[in-house]
Amino acid sequence: MKVFNIAFILLVILSTSCQSQEKDKPTHLNYKAQTRGFLYEIQLENNSIQINNNNMVKTAVLTKNQLIQIDSILNAINFKEIKNNSSTNDLAVDKAIKGVFKLEFNGNSYIFDFNHHMLPNEIDEFIKTLKEYTN
């Protein structure tokens, strides 16, 4: 019985340890929109952000409140409903700028191809919030 109790306690400790690791995975974002004469890139990693707008680079270290706001915004987005919206026909004639949105959040990975000028509303609002943090 004593062995069973020890094994049970170890199992509970290990399972809660693994669950907390899943929740504590850092958020990583890389968004890059590029054509032959244009580059717009956002990199969010841990508590820092860098935005490159045609080689005008702005960086910032995020506060705890800003990180909480980022988590709140991302939790409100239903990534299952977001669709890729870049068209190869538009890209072929430089009618659109392809943006690649890569996000690791809450243990999930998301990758989308967007027309940079036609971002889904939720993603557009999220990017605007990130831009405000570097002003």
Short mmCIF file of N, CA and C in Angstrom, two decimals:
data_model
loop_
_atom_site.label_atom_id
_atom_site.label_comp_id
_atom_site.label_asym_id
_atom_site.label_seq_id
_atom_site.Cartn_x
_atom_site.Cartn_y
_atom_site.Cartn_z
N MET A 1 0.83 -1.20 0.00
CA MET A 1 0.00 0.00 0.00
C MET A 1 0.87 1.25 0.00
N LYS A 2 1.98 1.18 0.73
CA LYS A 2 2.88 2.32 0.81
C LYS A 2 3.48 2.63 -0.57
N VAL A 3 3.84 1.60 -1.31
CA VAL A 3 4.39 1.76 -2.65
C VAL A 3 3.34 2.39 -3.57
N PHE A 4 2.10 1.95 -3.43
CA PHE A 4 1.03 2.51 -4.24
C PHE A 4 0.85 4.01 -3.96
N ASN A 5 0.88 4.40 -2.70
CA ASN A 5 0.74 5.81 -2.33
C ASN A 5 1.88 6.65 -2.89
N ILE A 6 3.08 6.14 -2.80
CA ILE A 6 4.24 6.88 -3.34
C ILE A 6 4.12 7.00 -4.85
N ALA A 7 3.75 5.92 -5.52
CA ALA A 7 3.59 5.96 -6.97
C ALA A 7 2.49 6.93 -7.38
N PHE A 8 1.39 6.94 -6.63
CA PHE A 8 0.29 7.85 -6.92
C PHE A 8 0.72 9.30 -6.76
N ILE A 9 1.43 9.61 -5.70
CA ILE A 9 1.90 10.97 -5.45
C ILE A 9 2.85 11.42 -6.57
N LEU A 10 3.77 10.54 -6.96
CA LEU A 10 4.69 10.87 -8.06
C LEU A 10 3.93 11.11 -9.36
N LEU A 11 2.93 10.30 -9.62
CA LEU A 11 2.13 10.47 -10.84
C LEU A 11 1.41 11.81 -10.84
N VAL A 12 0.84 12.20 -9.73
CA VAL A 12 0.14 13.48 -9.63
C VAL A 12 1.11 14.64 -9.82
N ILE A 13 2.26 14.56 -9.18
CA ILE A 13 3.26 15.64 -9.30
C ILE A 13 3.75 15.77 -10.74
N LEU A 14 4.06 14.66 -11.37
CA LEU A 14 4.55 14.70 -12.75
C LEU A 14 3.49 15.20 -13.71
N SER A 15 2.25 14.81 -13.53
CA SER A 15 1.20 15.25 -14.46
C SER A 15 0.92 16.74 -14.32
N THR A 16 0.92 17.27 -13.10
CA THR A 16 0.70 18.71 -12.94
C THR A 16 1.91 19.48 -13.42
N SER A 17 3.08 18.90 -13.30
CA SER A 17 4.29 19.56 -13.80
C SER A 17 4.23 19.69 -15.32
N CYS A 18 3.79 18.65 -16.00
CA CYS A 18 3.68 18.69 -17.46
C CYS A 18 2.60 19.67 -17.91
N GLN A 19 1.49 19.71 -17.19
CA GLN A 19 0.42 20.63 -17.55
C GLN A 19 0.88 22.08 -17.43
N SER A 20 1.61 22.40 -16.38
CA SER A 20 2.06 23.78 -16.22
C SER A 20 3.09 24.15 -17.27
N GLN A 21 3.88 23.19 -17.73
CA GLN A 21 4.83 23.48 -18.79
C GLN A 21 4.11 23.83 -20.08
N GLU A 22 3.01 23.15 -20.39
CA GLU A 22 2.26 23.45 -21.60
C GLU A 22 1.74 24.88 -21.57
N LYS A 23 1.22 25.31 -20.42
CA LYS A 23 0.65 26.64 -20.32
C LYS A 23 1.72 27.72 -20.32
N ASP A 24 2.93 27.38 -19.88
CA ASP A 24 3.98 28.39 -19.75
C ASP A 24 4.85 28.50 -20.99
N LYS A 25 4.49 27.81 -22.07
CA LYS A 25 5.28 27.93 -23.29
C LYS A 25 5.20 29.37 -23.78
N PRO A 26 6.33 29.95 -24.13
CA PRO A 26 6.31 31.36 -24.56
C PRO A 26 5.61 31.54 -25.90
N THR A 27 5.11 32.74 -26.09
CA THR A 27 4.47 33.09 -27.35
C THR A 27 5.53 33.59 -28.32
N HIS A 28 5.52 33.05 -29.52
CA HIS A 28 6.44 33.48 -30.58
C HIS A 28 5.61 33.87 -31.80
N LEU A 29 5.94 35.01 -32.38
CA LEU A 29 5.28 35.44 -33.59
C LEU A 29 6.32 35.90 -34.58
N ASN A 30 6.15 35.48 -35.81
CA ASN A 30 6.94 36.01 -36.92
C ASN A 30 5.97 36.29 -38.05
N TYR A 31 5.81 37.56 -38.37
CA TYR A 31 4.96 37.95 -39.50
C TYR A 31 5.86 38.68 -40.48
N LYS A 32 5.84 38.21 -41.73
CA LYS A 32 6.71 38.82 -42.73
C LYS A 32 5.93 39.00 -44.02
N ALA A 33 5.86 40.27 -44.48
CA ALA A 33 5.24 40.61 -45.75
C ALA A 33 6.33 41.21 -46.62
N GLN A 34 6.51 40.66 -47.81
CA GLN A 34 7.64 41.10 -48.63
C GLN A 34 7.34 40.97 -50.11
N THR A 35 7.78 41.99 -50.86
CA THR A 35 7.81 41.92 -52.32
C THR A 35 9.20 42.41 -52.73
N ARG A 36 9.35 42.72 -54.00
CA ARG A 36 10.67 43.13 -54.50
C ARG A 36 11.15 44.45 -53.91
N GLY A 37 10.28 45.33 -53.50
CA GLY A 37 10.75 46.60 -52.97
C GLY A 37 10.18 46.94 -51.61
N PHE A 38 9.62 45.94 -50.94
CA PHE A 38 8.92 46.21 -49.69
C PHE A 38 9.19 45.09 -48.70
N LEU A 39 9.42 45.48 -47.45
CA LEU A 39 9.59 44.51 -46.38
C LEU A 39 8.91 45.03 -45.12
N TYR A 40 8.06 44.21 -44.55
CA TYR A 40 7.43 44.51 -43.27
C TYR A 40 7.49 43.24 -42.45
N GLU A 41 8.14 43.34 -41.29
CA GLU A 41 8.33 42.14 -40.48
C GLU A 41 8.12 42.46 -39.00
N ILE A 42 7.41 41.57 -38.33
CA ILE A 42 7.21 41.67 -36.88
C ILE A 42 7.73 40.39 -36.26
N GLN A 43 8.57 40.55 -35.24
CA GLN A 43 9.05 39.41 -34.48
C GLN A 43 8.75 39.66 -33.01
N LEU A 44 8.00 38.75 -32.43
CA LEU A 44 7.66 38.80 -31.02
C LEU A 44 8.21 37.54 -30.38
N GLU A 45 9.08 37.72 -29.41
CA GLU A 45 9.66 36.57 -28.73
C GLU A 45 9.89 36.93 -27.28
N ASN A 46 9.40 36.05 -26.41
CA ASN A 46 9.47 36.27 -24.97
C ASN A 46 8.85 37.61 -24.62
N ASN A 47 9.63 38.55 -24.16
CA ASN A 47 9.07 39.85 -23.77
C ASN A 47 9.59 40.98 -24.64
N SER A 48 10.02 40.68 -25.85
CA SER A 48 10.52 41.74 -26.73
C SER A 48 9.84 41.66 -28.10
N ILE A 49 9.79 42.82 -28.72
CA ILE A 49 9.17 42.92 -30.03
C ILE A 49 10.07 43.75 -30.93
N GLN A 50 10.12 43.36 -32.19
CA GLN A 50 10.88 44.12 -33.20
C GLN A 50 10.00 44.23 -34.43
N ILE A 51 9.88 45.46 -34.93
CA ILE A 51 9.12 45.71 -36.15
C ILE A 51 10.04 46.36 -37.16
N ASN A 52 10.16 45.75 -38.32
CA ASN A 52 10.98 46.25 -39.41
C ASN A 52 10.04 46.69 -40.53
N ASN A 53 9.99 48.00 -40.77
CA ASN A 53 9.15 48.55 -41.82
C ASN A 53 10.08 49.18 -42.85
N ASN A 54 10.42 48.41 -43.89
CA ASN A 54 11.36 48.87 -44.92
C ASN A 54 12.65 49.40 -44.32
N ASN A 55 13.26 48.58 -43.47
CA ASN A 55 14.54 48.85 -42.81
C ASN A 55 14.48 49.98 -41.78
N MET A 56 13.30 50.41 -41.40
CA MET A 56 13.13 51.29 -40.25
C MET A 56 12.73 50.38 -39.09
N VAL A 57 13.72 50.02 -38.28
CA VAL A 57 13.52 49.01 -37.24
C VAL A 57 13.22 49.68 -35.91
N LYS A 58 12.14 49.21 -35.27
CA LYS A 58 11.78 49.67 -33.93
C LYS A 58 11.70 48.45 -33.03
N THR A 59 12.24 48.59 -31.84
CA THR A 59 12.19 47.50 -30.87
C THR A 59 11.64 48.01 -29.55
N ALA A 60 11.16 47.08 -28.76
CA ALA A 60 10.66 47.44 -27.43
C ALA A 60 10.70 46.20 -26.54
N VAL A 61 10.91 46.45 -25.27
CA VAL A 61 10.77 45.41 -24.26
C VAL A 61 9.38 45.58 -23.67
N LEU A 62 8.61 44.53 -23.69
CA LEU A 62 7.21 44.61 -23.28
C LEU A 62 7.07 44.51 -21.76
N THR A 63 6.11 45.25 -21.26
CA THR A 63 5.81 45.21 -19.83
C THR A 63 4.92 44.00 -19.52
N LYS A 64 4.77 43.71 -18.27
CA LYS A 64 3.92 42.59 -17.86
C LYS A 64 2.48 42.84 -18.30
N ASN A 65 2.00 44.08 -18.18
CA ASN A 65 0.63 44.40 -18.62
C ASN A 65 0.46 44.23 -20.12
N GLN A 66 1.47 44.61 -20.90
CA GLN A 66 1.39 44.43 -22.35
C GLN A 66 1.36 42.94 -22.71
N LEU A 67 2.15 42.14 -22.02
CA LEU A 67 2.14 40.70 -22.28
C LEU A 67 0.79 40.08 -21.92
N ILE A 68 0.18 40.56 -20.85
CA ILE A 68 -1.15 40.08 -20.47
C ILE A 68 -2.16 40.48 -21.54
N GLN A 69 -2.04 41.69 -22.06
CA GLN A 69 -2.95 42.15 -23.11
C GLN A 69 -2.77 41.32 -24.38
N ILE A 70 -1.54 41.00 -24.73
CA ILE A 70 -1.28 40.15 -25.91
C ILE A 70 -1.93 38.79 -25.72
N ASP A 71 -1.75 38.18 -24.56
CA ASP A 71 -2.39 36.88 -24.29
C ASP A 71 -3.91 36.99 -24.39
N SER A 72 -4.46 38.06 -23.87
CA SER A 72 -5.90 38.25 -23.91
C SER A 72 -6.41 38.37 -25.34
N ILE A 73 -5.71 39.15 -26.15
CA ILE A 73 -6.10 39.32 -27.55
C ILE A 73 -6.02 37.99 -28.29
N LEU A 74 -4.91 37.26 -28.10
CA LEU A 74 -4.73 35.99 -28.80
C LEU A 74 -5.75 34.94 -28.34
N ASN A 75 -6.09 34.95 -27.07
CA ASN A 75 -7.10 34.00 -26.57
C ASN A 75 -8.47 34.29 -27.16
N ALA A 76 -8.73 35.53 -27.51
CA ALA A 76 -10.04 35.90 -28.07
C ALA A 76 -10.16 35.56 -29.56
N ILE A 77 -9.04 35.30 -30.22
CA ILE A 77 -9.06 34.99 -31.66
C ILE A 77 -9.34 33.50 -31.84
N ASN A 78 -10.31 33.18 -32.68
CA ASN A 78 -10.61 31.80 -33.03
C ASN A 78 -9.80 31.46 -34.29
N PHE A 79 -8.63 30.89 -34.10
CA PHE A 79 -7.74 30.61 -35.22
C PHE A 79 -8.29 29.54 -36.16
N LYS A 80 -9.24 28.74 -35.70
CA LYS A 80 -9.84 27.72 -36.56
C LYS A 80 -10.72 28.35 -37.64
N GLU A 81 -11.21 29.57 -37.38
CA GLU A 81 -12.07 30.24 -38.36
C GLU A 81 -11.29 31.10 -39.35
N ILE A 82 -10.04 31.36 -39.07
CA ILE A 82 -9.24 32.22 -39.94
C ILE A 82 -8.77 31.42 -41.15
N LYS A 83 -8.89 32.03 -42.30
CA LYS A 83 -8.53 31.36 -43.55
C LYS A 83 -7.39 32.11 -44.25
N ASN A 84 -6.57 31.37 -44.96
CA ASN A 84 -5.57 31.99 -45.83
C ASN A 84 -6.30 32.79 -46.89
N ASN A 85 -5.75 33.95 -47.26
CA ASN A 85 -6.45 34.75 -48.26
C ASN A 85 -5.52 35.32 -49.34
N SER A 86 -4.34 34.74 -49.47
CA SER A 86 -3.47 35.23 -50.54
C SER A 86 -3.77 34.46 -51.82
N SER A 87 -3.80 35.19 -52.93
CA SER A 87 -4.13 34.62 -54.23
C SER A 87 -2.87 34.57 -55.08
N THR A 88 -2.57 33.42 -55.64
CA THR A 88 -1.38 33.31 -56.48
C THR A 88 -1.52 34.18 -57.73
N ASN A 89 -2.75 34.38 -58.21
CA ASN A 89 -2.95 35.25 -59.37
C ASN A 89 -2.57 36.69 -59.02
N ASP A 90 -2.98 37.17 -57.85
CA ASP A 90 -2.63 38.53 -57.43
C ASP A 90 -1.14 38.66 -57.15
N LEU A 91 -0.54 37.62 -56.60
CA LEU A 91 0.89 37.67 -56.31
C LEU A 91 1.71 37.67 -57.60
N ALA A 92 1.24 36.97 -58.61
CA ALA A 92 1.98 36.85 -59.86
C ALA A 92 2.12 38.19 -60.58
N VAL A 93 1.16 39.07 -60.40
CA VAL A 93 1.21 40.37 -61.10
C VAL A 93 1.49 41.51 -60.11
N ASP A 94 2.03 41.17 -58.95
CA ASP A 94 2.36 42.16 -57.91
C ASP A 94 1.17 43.01 -57.50
N LYS A 95 -0.01 42.43 -57.57
CA LYS A 95 -1.22 43.13 -57.13
C LYS A 95 -1.38 43.04 -55.61
N ALA A 96 -0.72 42.04 -55.02
CA ALA A 96 -0.82 41.82 -53.58
C ALA A 96 0.56 41.58 -52.99
N ILE A 97 0.67 41.84 -51.70
CA ILE A 97 1.89 41.56 -50.95
C ILE A 97 1.59 40.36 -50.07
N LYS A 98 2.36 39.29 -50.25
CA LYS A 98 2.13 38.08 -49.45
C LYS A 98 2.71 38.27 -48.06
N GLY A 99 1.89 38.02 -47.07
CA GLY A 99 2.32 38.05 -45.68
C GLY A 99 2.20 36.66 -45.09
N VAL A 100 3.27 36.20 -44.44
CA VAL A 100 3.26 34.89 -43.80
C VAL A 100 3.22 35.12 -42.29
N PHE A 101 2.18 34.62 -41.66
CA PHE A 101 1.93 34.80 -40.24
C PHE A 101 2.19 33.47 -39.55
N LYS A 102 3.24 33.42 -38.71
CA LYS A 102 3.58 32.20 -37.97
C LYS A 102 3.49 32.52 -36.48
N LEU A 103 2.69 31.75 -35.78
CA LEU A 103 2.46 32.00 -34.36
C LEU A 103 2.54 30.70 -33.58
N GLU A 104 3.25 30.74 -32.46
CA GLU A 104 3.23 29.67 -31.48
C GLU A 104 2.63 30.26 -30.22
N PHE A 105 1.50 29.69 -29.80
CA PHE A 105 0.76 30.25 -28.68
C PHE A 105 0.03 29.13 -27.94
N ASN A 106 0.18 29.08 -26.64
CA ASN A 106 -0.47 28.07 -25.80
C ASN A 106 -0.22 26.65 -26.30
N GLY A 107 0.99 26.39 -26.75
CA GLY A 107 1.33 25.04 -27.20
C GLY A 107 0.84 24.69 -28.59
N ASN A 108 0.23 25.64 -29.29
CA ASN A 108 -0.26 25.40 -30.66
C ASN A 108 0.55 26.23 -31.64
N SER A 109 0.66 25.73 -32.86
CA SER A 109 1.34 26.45 -33.93
C SER A 109 0.32 26.77 -35.03
N TYR A 110 0.40 28.00 -35.51
CA TYR A 110 -0.49 28.46 -36.57
C TYR A 110 0.35 29.10 -37.67
N ILE A 111 0.04 28.78 -38.91
CA ILE A 111 0.71 29.40 -40.06
C ILE A 111 -0.37 29.77 -41.08
N PHE A 112 -0.35 31.04 -41.48
CA PHE A 112 -1.31 31.54 -42.46
C PHE A 112 -0.58 32.35 -43.52
N ASP A 113 -1.11 32.32 -44.74
CA ASP A 113 -0.66 33.20 -45.82
C ASP A 113 -1.77 34.21 -46.06
N PHE A 114 -1.40 35.49 -45.92
CA PHE A 114 -2.38 36.56 -46.08
C PHE A 114 -1.95 37.53 -47.16
N ASN A 115 -2.92 38.22 -47.72
CA ASN A 115 -2.66 39.43 -48.49
C ASN A 115 -2.42 40.51 -47.43
N HIS A 116 -1.25 41.10 -47.44
CA HIS A 116 -0.86 42.05 -46.39
C HIS A 116 -1.85 43.21 -46.27
N HIS A 117 -2.47 43.60 -47.35
CA HIS A 117 -3.41 44.72 -47.31
C HIS A 117 -4.85 44.28 -47.05
N MET A 118 -5.07 42.97 -46.88
CA MET A 118 -6.41 42.45 -46.60
C MET A 118 -6.34 41.44 -45.45
N LEU A 119 -5.73 41.85 -44.35
CA LEU A 119 -5.62 40.95 -43.20
C LEU A 119 -6.99 40.73 -42.57
N PRO A 120 -7.22 39.54 -42.01
CA PRO A 120 -8.46 39.36 -41.25
C PRO A 120 -8.52 40.39 -40.11
N ASN A 121 -9.72 40.83 -39.77
CA ASN A 121 -9.88 41.91 -38.79
C ASN A 121 -9.16 41.62 -37.48
N GLU A 122 -9.27 40.40 -36.97
CA GLU A 122 -8.64 40.07 -35.69
C GLU A 122 -7.12 40.19 -35.77
N ILE A 123 -6.56 39.72 -36.86
CA ILE A 123 -5.11 39.78 -37.04
C ILE A 123 -4.66 41.22 -37.23
N ASP A 124 -5.42 41.99 -38.00
CA ASP A 124 -5.10 43.39 -38.23
C ASP A 124 -5.10 44.18 -36.91
N GLU A 125 -6.10 43.96 -36.08
CA GLU A 125 -6.17 44.65 -34.79
C GLU A 125 -5.01 44.23 -33.89
N PHE A 126 -4.66 42.96 -33.92
CA PHE A 126 -3.54 42.46 -33.14
C PHE A 126 -2.23 43.13 -33.58
N ILE A 127 -2.01 43.23 -34.88
CA ILE A 127 -0.80 43.86 -35.40
C ILE A 127 -0.77 45.34 -35.05
N LYS A 128 -1.91 46.02 -35.12
CA LYS A 128 -1.97 47.44 -34.73
C LYS A 128 -1.60 47.60 -33.27
N THR A 129 -2.04 46.71 -32.42
CA THR A 129 -1.68 46.77 -31.00
C THR A 129 -0.18 46.60 -30.83
N LEU A 130 0.40 45.65 -31.53
CA LEU A 130 1.85 45.44 -31.43
C LEU A 130 2.62 46.68 -31.90
N LYS A 131 2.14 47.31 -32.98
CA LYS A 131 2.79 48.54 -33.48
C LYS A 131 2.78 49.64 -32.42
N GLU A 132 1.67 49.75 -31.68
CA GLU A 132 1.58 50.76 -30.64
C GLU A 132 2.65 50.57 -29.57
N TYR A 133 3.02 49.35 -29.30
CA TYR A 133 4.01 49.07 -28.27
C TYR A 133 5.41 49.56 -28.64
N THR A 134 5.66 49.78 -29.93
CA THR A 134 6.99 50.24 -30.34
C THR A 134 7.04 51.73 -30.58
N ASN A 135 5.92 52.43 -30.39
CA ASN A 135 5.92 53.90 -30.59
C ASN A 135 6.44 54.62 -29.37
#
